Amino acid sequence: MSTGTPQRYRWLLHVDLDQFQVSVERIRSPELAGVPVIVGGNGDPTEARKVVTCASYEAREAGVRAGMPLRAAHRKLPDAVYLPLDMGAYDTASAEVMDVLRAQGYPVEVWGWDEAYVGVGPLGSEVDAPDDDAIADIAARIVDEVRQRCGLLCCVGISDNKQRAKMATGFAKRLEGTRVFGLDERNWAELMGERPTQDLWSVGPRTAAKLGQHGVGTVDELVATGRDELIGWFGPHQGNWLYVLSRGGGDATITVEPWVARSHSKSRTFATDLTRPGEMAAAATDLLRELLEQVRAEGRMPFRVAVTVRTSTFYTRTKSRKLPTPTDDFAALAPVVEDLLGRFELDRPVRLLGVRLDLADEQDGTDRDGRDLDRREVGE
């Protein structure tokens, strides 16, 4: 889906959003600030085979990490707030951030919900690339505008290629204030030379262990290792890559790809908790109306509806249903929203309601699995 040939740039900015899913949840529920929050699965920490997707810094201090089984996280922090993944909310928040990045006037390559690369100063251009001060100002402006417009914190790593820029982000995260850091050939050896090889982007524990078996434990020691030796140990592809990576080399290109939302969602945290089914249904259908305005403006068609409920105790659940056929008809969707809402056992006050519409592929009318939506059965 590339819009053109990848272009090389003098500067690559790696933009990384802090504890992204947790931050989105805290925007919706400000009371979660300062509280250990763990996002993953359906929010039930006792469920088997589910893992942590994102942990707040408070949870990380207790040893909880992304990828850890939720059960293991619960043993470490039984009193943390556990929340389910809300894909639609994260899609929406991420899209808002990417719009801020694109508004800077530079090409953006999105790598996920919470990270992207920005290319500045195309090589071969007649226009000079920004100098050190100017590129630092651009990065600082990105941090400020993402915070002001989206309410999210990010940091920016600056370098001349993606791999080194991503490693620069690791230094930026440790900074107070600007949260911007530059890493290139001028400070590479000083900052990275004595670090373990696993601190290099893409070098995992197995590769680091194998290097250790050959007496290579630091980046400096990897630099001192010949290319032929590395190829002999790892083969031509990985051996050459380690040779380049250890010297700070990497990919300096940006490929711009069109972004198409998979879903849209809206949620509302209420100043006063809702207790009556009628007011809950009215609030949910109001959210549906707002969503449909956005979906219709984009010419998209919903094929699945989801409703999220968060009680006053932060117990959060989502129920969804696939539609018999895609539709943007409010009269057809409103009963689905009300029926899904009625399937929750709401014996506690509700502090947040959310509605999500999953959208059919705008080109061929299929869902993201490539199946024909017209033949899908209704189900939860």
Short mmCIF file of C-alpha atoms in Angstrom, two decimals:
data_model
loop_
_atom_site.label_atom_id
_atom_site.label_comp_id
_atom_site.label_asym_id
_atom_site.label_seq_id
_atom_site.Cartn_x
_atom_site.Cartn_y
_atom_site.Cartn_z
CA MET A 1 0.00 0.00 0.00
CA SER A 2 2.99 2.29 -0.36
CA THR A 3 2.31 5.64 -1.97
CA GLY A 4 5.74 5.78 -3.58
CA THR A 5 9.38 4.76 -3.49
CA PRO A 6 10.91 5.00 -0.01
CA GLN A 7 12.83 8.25 0.44
CA ARG A 8 16.01 8.63 2.48
CA TYR A 9 16.25 11.46 5.01
CA ARG A 10 18.97 13.29 6.86
CA TRP A 11 16.97 13.13 10.09
CA LEU A 12 14.72 10.38 11.39
CA LEU A 13 12.58 11.19 14.43
CA HIS A 14 11.21 8.26 16.42
CA VAL A 15 8.07 9.31 18.30
CA ASP A 16 7.12 7.00 21.18
CA LEU A 17 4.00 7.42 23.32
CA ASP A 18 4.40 6.74 27.04
CA GLN A 19 2.39 3.84 28.51
CA PHE A 20 -0.07 4.41 25.68
CA GLN A 21 -3.07 2.24 26.57
CA VAL A 22 -2.86 3.21 30.24
CA SER A 23 -2.66 6.89 29.28
CA VAL A 24 -5.77 6.61 27.10
CA GLU A 25 -7.63 4.98 29.99
CA ARG A 26 -6.51 7.75 32.35
CA ILE A 27 -7.88 10.41 30.01
CA ARG A 28 -11.25 8.66 30.23
CA SER A 29 -10.94 8.08 33.99
CA PRO A 30 -8.69 10.73 35.59
CA GLU A 31 -9.05 9.03 38.98
CA LEU A 32 -6.64 6.37 37.71
CA ALA A 33 -3.72 8.82 37.81
CA GLY A 34 -1.05 7.55 40.19
CA VAL A 35 -2.81 4.19 40.57
CA PRO A 36 -1.21 0.93 39.34
CA VAL A 37 -3.08 0.13 36.12
CA ILE A 38 -2.68 -3.01 34.00
CA VAL A 39 -4.32 -3.39 30.57
CA GLY A 40 -4.70 -6.75 28.89
CA GLY A 41 -7.13 -9.39 27.65
CA ASN A 42 -10.68 -8.79 28.83
CA GLY A 43 -9.48 -7.26 32.09
CA ASP A 44 -9.91 -10.44 34.14
CA PRO A 45 -6.52 -11.19 35.76
CA THR A 46 -7.57 -14.75 36.63
CA GLU A 47 -8.20 -15.74 33.01
CA ALA A 48 -5.69 -18.22 31.57
CA ARG A 49 -3.48 -17.54 28.54
CA LYS A 50 -3.96 -13.76 28.62
CA VAL A 51 -1.03 -11.38 28.88
CA VAL A 52 -0.30 -7.82 29.92
CA THR A 53 -0.44 -5.42 26.98
CA CYS A 54 0.50 -2.28 28.92
CA ALA A 55 1.40 -1.55 32.53
CA SER A 56 1.60 1.85 34.19
CA TYR A 57 4.91 2.97 35.63
CA GLU A 58 3.53 2.28 39.11
CA ALA A 59 2.90 -1.33 38.08
CA ARG A 60 6.30 -1.62 36.41
CA GLU A 61 7.97 -0.65 39.66
CA ALA A 62 6.41 -3.80 41.14
CA GLY A 63 7.87 -5.94 38.35
CA VAL A 64 4.89 -6.07 35.96
CA ARG A 65 5.90 -6.01 32.30
CA ALA A 66 4.20 -6.17 28.92
CA GLY A 67 3.95 -9.78 27.75
CA MET A 68 3.74 -11.14 31.29
CA PRO A 69 0.77 -13.48 31.94
CA LEU A 70 -2.05 -11.60 33.61
CA ARG A 71 -2.15 -14.23 36.34
CA ALA A 72 1.50 -13.55 37.16
CA ALA A 73 0.81 -9.81 37.23
CA HIS A 74 -2.11 -10.40 39.60
CA ARG A 75 0.13 -12.33 41.99
CA LYS A 76 2.49 -9.36 42.10
CA LEU A 77 -0.21 -6.68 42.27
CA PRO A 78 -3.60 -8.07 43.30
CA ASP A 79 -4.91 -4.60 44.14
CA ALA A 80 -4.05 -2.98 40.79
CA VAL A 81 -6.81 -1.82 38.46
CA TYR A 82 -7.15 -4.35 35.61
CA LEU A 83 -8.76 -3.12 32.40
CA PRO A 84 -9.60 -4.85 29.11
CA LEU A 85 -8.21 -3.83 25.76
CA ASP A 86 -10.43 -1.29 24.02
CA MET A 87 -9.21 -1.51 20.44
CA GLY A 88 -11.52 1.17 19.12
CA ALA A 89 -10.48 3.72 21.74
CA TYR A 90 -6.79 3.08 21.05
CA ASP A 91 -7.32 3.29 17.28
CA THR A 92 -9.01 6.66 17.73
CA ALA A 93 -6.39 8.06 20.12
CA SER A 94 -3.54 6.84 17.91
CA ALA A 95 -5.11 8.36 14.80
CA GLU A 96 -5.35 11.73 16.57
CA VAL A 97 -1.64 11.59 17.40
CA MET A 98 -0.68 10.62 13.85
CA ASP A 99 -2.74 13.54 12.56
CA VAL A 100 -0.71 15.86 14.79
CA LEU A 101 2.50 14.39 13.37
CA ARG A 102 1.35 14.74 9.76
CA ALA A 103 0.29 18.33 10.44
CA GLN A 104 3.97 19.19 10.99
CA GLY A 105 4.39 18.93 7.21
CA TYR A 106 6.78 15.97 7.13
CA PRO A 107 6.21 12.37 5.97
CA VAL A 108 5.18 9.93 8.67
CA GLU A 109 5.64 6.15 8.78
CA VAL A 110 3.35 4.58 11.39
CA TRP A 111 4.67 1.53 13.24
CA GLY A 112 1.77 0.88 15.58
CA TRP A 113 -0.63 2.52 17.99
CA ASP A 114 2.14 4.15 19.98
CA GLU A 115 5.07 4.81 17.69
CA ALA A 116 5.95 6.36 14.35
CA TYR A 117 8.89 7.76 12.41
CA VAL A 118 9.03 11.25 10.94
CA GLY A 119 11.47 12.03 8.10
CA VAL A 120 13.01 15.51 7.90
CA GLY A 121 15.43 16.77 5.25
CA PRO A 122 15.13 14.46 2.21
CA LEU A 123 18.53 13.50 0.86
CA GLY A 124 19.12 14.78 -2.65
CA SER A 125 16.90 17.81 -2.10
CA GLU A 126 18.05 21.28 -3.05
CA VAL A 127 16.85 22.53 0.34
CA ASP A 128 19.32 22.17 3.19
CA ALA A 129 18.29 19.90 6.05
CA PRO A 130 17.69 21.53 9.46
CA ASP A 131 20.74 21.89 11.69
CA ASP A 132 21.01 20.41 15.19
CA ASP A 133 19.15 23.23 16.92
CA ALA A 134 16.37 23.33 14.33
CA ILE A 135 15.72 19.58 14.42
CA ALA A 136 15.67 19.65 18.23
CA ASP A 137 13.08 22.45 18.04
CA ILE A 138 10.94 20.36 15.66
CA ALA A 139 11.10 17.39 18.04
CA ALA A 140 10.24 19.55 21.06
CA ARG A 141 7.28 21.01 19.17
CA ILE A 142 5.99 17.50 18.45
CA VAL A 143 6.16 16.59 22.14
CA ASP A 144 4.33 19.78 23.10
CA GLU A 145 1.59 19.54 20.47
CA VAL A 146 0.85 15.87 21.17
CA ARG A 147 0.46 16.78 24.85
CA GLN A 148 -1.67 19.87 24.18
CA ARG A 149 -3.94 18.41 21.49
CA CYS A 150 -4.20 14.76 22.54
CA GLY A 151 -3.44 14.83 26.26
CA LEU A 152 -0.74 12.20 25.79
CA LEU A 153 2.95 12.26 26.70
CA CYS A 154 5.58 11.18 24.21
CA CYS A 155 9.33 11.32 23.74
CA VAL A 156 11.35 11.73 20.56
CA GLY A 157 14.64 10.14 19.56
CA ILE A 158 16.64 11.91 16.84
CA SER A 159 19.19 10.27 14.56
CA ASP A 160 20.09 9.57 10.95
CA ASN A 161 18.36 6.16 10.78
CA LYS A 162 15.43 4.36 12.34
CA GLN A 163 17.37 1.93 14.50
CA ARG A 164 19.55 4.58 16.08
CA ALA A 165 16.58 6.93 16.48
CA LYS A 166 14.68 4.24 18.37
CA MET A 167 17.64 3.73 20.67
CA ALA A 168 17.79 7.50 21.17
CA THR A 169 14.22 7.33 22.42
CA GLY A 170 15.43 5.12 25.26
CA PHE A 171 17.67 7.97 26.42
CA ALA A 172 14.88 10.52 25.92
CA LYS A 173 12.58 8.60 28.28
CA ARG A 174 15.02 9.19 31.13
CA LEU A 175 15.02 12.96 30.68
CA GLU A 176 12.96 15.49 32.56
CA GLY A 177 11.50 18.39 30.63
CA THR A 178 11.96 18.22 26.86
CA ARG A 179 12.12 14.40 26.53
CA VAL A 180 14.09 14.79 23.29
CA PHE A 181 17.46 13.13 22.67
CA GLY A 182 19.86 12.90 19.74
CA LEU A 183 22.12 9.92 19.04
CA ASP A 184 24.43 9.77 16.02
CA GLU A 185 28.03 9.12 15.03
CA ARG A 186 29.22 11.99 17.22
CA ASN A 187 28.16 10.39 20.53
CA TRP A 188 27.50 6.77 19.52
CA ALA A 189 30.77 5.25 20.77
CA GLU A 190 30.72 7.26 23.99
CA LEU A 191 27.14 6.35 24.91
CA MET A 192 26.81 2.85 23.49
CA GLY A 193 30.32 1.40 23.47
CA GLU A 194 30.33 -0.06 26.98
CA ARG A 195 26.69 -1.14 26.93
CA PRO A 196 25.72 -4.81 26.54
CA THR A 197 24.96 -5.95 23.01
CA GLN A 198 21.31 -6.54 23.96
CA ASP A 199 20.90 -2.76 24.26
CA LEU A 200 21.15 -2.63 20.46
CA TRP A 201 17.76 -2.49 18.75
CA SER A 202 16.73 -5.95 17.45
CA VAL A 203 19.39 -7.85 19.44
CA GLY A 204 17.43 -10.23 21.64
CA PRO A 205 18.55 -12.44 24.52
CA ARG A 206 19.35 -15.43 22.30
CA THR A 207 21.59 -13.43 19.97
CA ALA A 208 23.26 -11.73 22.94
CA ALA A 209 23.84 -15.12 24.59
CA LYS A 210 25.40 -16.53 21.41
CA LEU A 211 27.66 -13.50 21.12
CA GLY A 212 28.62 -14.02 24.76
CA GLN A 213 29.68 -17.57 24.00
CA HIS A 214 32.25 -16.05 21.62
CA GLY A 215 33.47 -13.56 24.20
CA VAL A 216 31.49 -10.62 22.81
CA GLY A 217 29.55 -8.89 25.58
CA THR A 218 29.58 -5.17 24.79
CA VAL A 219 28.95 -3.02 21.74
CA ASP A 220 32.65 -2.10 21.61
CA GLU A 221 33.57 -5.78 21.57
CA LEU A 222 31.05 -6.35 18.77
CA VAL A 223 32.58 -3.50 16.76
CA ALA A 224 35.99 -5.12 17.20
CA THR A 225 34.66 -8.40 15.74
CA GLY A 226 35.28 -8.90 12.03
CA ARG A 227 32.46 -9.17 9.54
CA ASP A 228 33.61 -12.61 8.40
CA GLU A 229 33.55 -13.92 11.95
CA LEU A 230 30.01 -12.68 12.47
CA ILE A 231 28.89 -14.25 9.20
CA GLY A 232 30.49 -17.50 10.28
CA TRP A 233 28.58 -17.46 13.57
CA PHE A 234 25.21 -16.17 12.37
CA GLY A 235 25.06 -16.54 8.59
CA PRO A 236 25.28 -13.79 5.96
CA HIS A 237 22.05 -11.92 6.69
CA GLN A 238 22.27 -11.60 10.48
CA GLY A 239 26.06 -11.43 10.50
CA ASN A 240 26.12 -8.45 8.14
CA TRP A 241 23.30 -6.81 10.07
CA LEU A 242 25.14 -7.08 13.40
CA TYR A 243 28.26 -5.61 11.77
CA VAL A 244 26.29 -2.59 10.52
CA LEU A 245 24.12 -2.21 13.63
CA SER A 246 27.03 -2.17 16.07
CA ARG A 247 28.49 0.81 14.20
CA GLY A 248 25.22 2.74 14.43
CA GLY A 249 24.01 1.99 10.91
CA GLY A 250 20.45 1.33 9.86
CA ASP A 251 17.51 2.22 7.64
CA ALA A 252 17.25 5.93 6.78
CA THR A 253 14.09 5.68 4.64
CA ILE A 254 10.48 6.66 5.25
CA THR A 255 7.65 4.86 3.45
CA VAL A 256 4.35 6.70 3.67
CA GLU A 257 1.35 4.38 3.76
CA PRO A 258 -2.31 5.43 3.77
CA TRP A 259 -3.99 4.99 7.14
CA VAL A 260 -7.50 3.57 7.18
CA ALA A 261 -9.34 3.31 10.49
CA ARG A 262 -10.47 -0.19 11.43
CA SER A 263 -13.06 1.21 13.79
CA HIS A 264 -14.32 4.34 15.47
CA SER A 265 -15.39 4.62 19.08
CA LYS A 266 -16.66 7.17 21.54
CA SER A 267 -16.85 6.96 25.30
CA ARG A 268 -18.07 9.23 28.05
CA THR A 269 -17.19 9.39 31.74
CA PHE A 270 -20.12 10.82 33.69
CA ALA A 271 -19.80 13.45 36.41
CA THR A 272 -22.51 11.58 38.29
CA ASP A 273 -22.67 7.78 38.01
CA LEU A 274 -25.64 6.40 36.12
CA THR A 275 -27.96 4.10 38.05
CA ARG A 276 -31.15 3.78 35.95
CA PRO A 277 -31.34 1.56 32.83
CA GLY A 278 -33.23 4.23 30.92
CA GLU A 279 -30.55 6.88 31.35
CA MET A 280 -27.85 4.36 30.43
CA ALA A 281 -29.69 3.46 27.21
CA ALA A 282 -30.16 7.13 26.35
CA ALA A 283 -26.47 7.87 26.92
CA ALA A 284 -25.39 4.90 24.78
CA THR A 285 -27.65 5.86 21.88
CA ASP A 286 -26.37 9.45 22.05
CA LEU A 287 -22.85 8.08 21.61
CA LEU A 288 -24.08 6.02 18.66
CA ARG A 289 -25.53 9.11 16.96
CA GLU A 290 -22.21 10.97 17.34
CA LEU A 291 -20.29 8.01 15.95
CA LEU A 292 -22.56 7.65 12.94
CA GLU A 293 -21.94 11.27 11.97
CA GLN A 294 -18.22 10.54 11.77
CA VAL A 295 -18.65 7.19 10.00
CA ARG A 296 -21.06 8.58 7.39
CA ALA A 297 -18.77 11.54 6.73
CA GLU A 298 -16.04 9.04 5.80
CA GLY A 299 -18.38 6.96 3.63
CA ARG A 300 -17.75 3.88 5.76
CA MET A 301 -20.10 1.09 6.82
CA PRO A 302 -20.19 -0.58 10.28
CA PHE A 303 -20.28 -4.38 10.40
CA ARG A 304 -19.93 -4.90 14.16
CA VAL A 305 -21.19 -3.01 17.21
CA ALA A 306 -19.57 -3.08 20.65
CA VAL A 307 -20.62 -1.56 23.96
CA THR A 308 -18.26 -0.99 26.89
CA VAL A 309 -19.42 -0.49 30.48
CA ARG A 310 -17.23 0.63 33.40
CA THR A 311 -18.78 0.60 36.85
CA SER A 312 -17.94 2.83 39.80
CA THR A 313 -15.53 0.12 40.99
CA PHE A 314 -13.66 0.24 37.63
CA TYR A 315 -14.98 -3.20 36.67
CA THR A 316 -14.92 -2.93 32.87
CA ARG A 317 -16.41 -5.23 30.25
CA THR A 318 -17.18 -5.09 26.54
CA LYS A 319 -19.84 -7.00 24.61
CA SER A 320 -20.05 -7.00 20.81
CA ARG A 321 -22.20 -8.32 17.99
CA LYS A 322 -21.66 -8.76 14.28
CA LEU A 323 -24.44 -7.42 12.11
CA PRO A 324 -26.28 -9.56 9.53
CA THR A 325 -25.21 -7.01 6.90
CA PRO A 326 -23.17 -3.79 7.20
CA THR A 327 -25.35 -0.75 7.80
CA ASP A 328 -25.19 2.87 8.93
CA ASP A 329 -28.92 3.05 9.66
CA PHE A 330 -29.47 4.42 13.16
CA ALA A 331 -32.85 2.67 13.39
CA ALA A 332 -31.13 -0.68 12.80
CA LEU A 333 -28.13 -0.05 15.07
CA ALA A 334 -29.83 1.52 18.09
CA PRO A 335 -31.68 -1.70 19.09
CA VAL A 336 -28.39 -3.61 18.90
CA VAL A 337 -26.73 -1.10 21.24
CA GLU A 338 -29.65 -1.28 23.69
CA ASP A 339 -29.73 -5.09 23.59
CA LEU A 340 -25.97 -5.34 24.23
CA LEU A 341 -26.30 -2.92 27.13
CA GLY A 342 -29.11 -5.05 28.57
CA ARG A 343 -26.86 -8.10 28.63
CA PHE A 344 -24.65 -6.61 31.35
CA GLU A 345 -25.49 -7.38 34.97
CA LEU A 346 -25.52 -3.76 36.11
CA ASP A 347 -25.86 -4.11 39.87
CA ARG A 348 -23.42 -1.23 40.46
CA PRO A 349 -23.49 2.41 39.30
CA VAL A 350 -21.97 3.05 35.87
CA ARG A 351 -19.28 5.71 35.54
CA LEU A 352 -18.34 5.21 31.85
CA LEU A 353 -20.10 4.04 28.71
CA GLY A 354 -18.50 3.47 25.33
CA VAL A 355 -19.74 2.48 21.87
CA ARG A 356 -17.52 1.16 19.07
CA LEU A 357 -18.33 0.56 15.43
CA ASP A 358 -16.01 -1.81 13.55
CA LEU A 359 -15.85 -0.77 9.91
CA ALA A 360 -15.94 -2.79 6.72
CA ASP A 361 -13.05 -2.43 4.33
CA GLU A 362 -13.98 0.52 2.15
CA GLN A 363 -12.60 -1.08 -1.00
CA ASP A 364 -14.15 -4.52 -1.10
CA GLY A 365 -16.81 -4.66 1.64
CA THR A 366 -15.05 -7.30 3.72
CA ASP A 367 -13.87 -7.38 7.28
CA ARG A 368 -10.17 -7.41 8.09
CA ASP A 369 -10.03 -11.19 7.81
CA GLY A 370 -11.03 -10.88 4.16
CA ARG A 371 -14.37 -12.66 4.54
CA ASP A 372 -17.55 -11.50 2.83
CA LEU A 373 -19.56 -9.59 5.39
CA ASP A 374 -22.91 -10.32 3.73
CA ARG A 375 -22.61 -13.99 4.68
CA ARG A 376 -21.56 -13.50 8.29
CA GLU A 377 -23.92 -14.75 11.00
CA VAL A 378 -25.05 -12.58 13.89
CA GLY A 379 -23.41 -13.47 17.20
CA GLU A 380 -21.70 -12.10 20.23
#
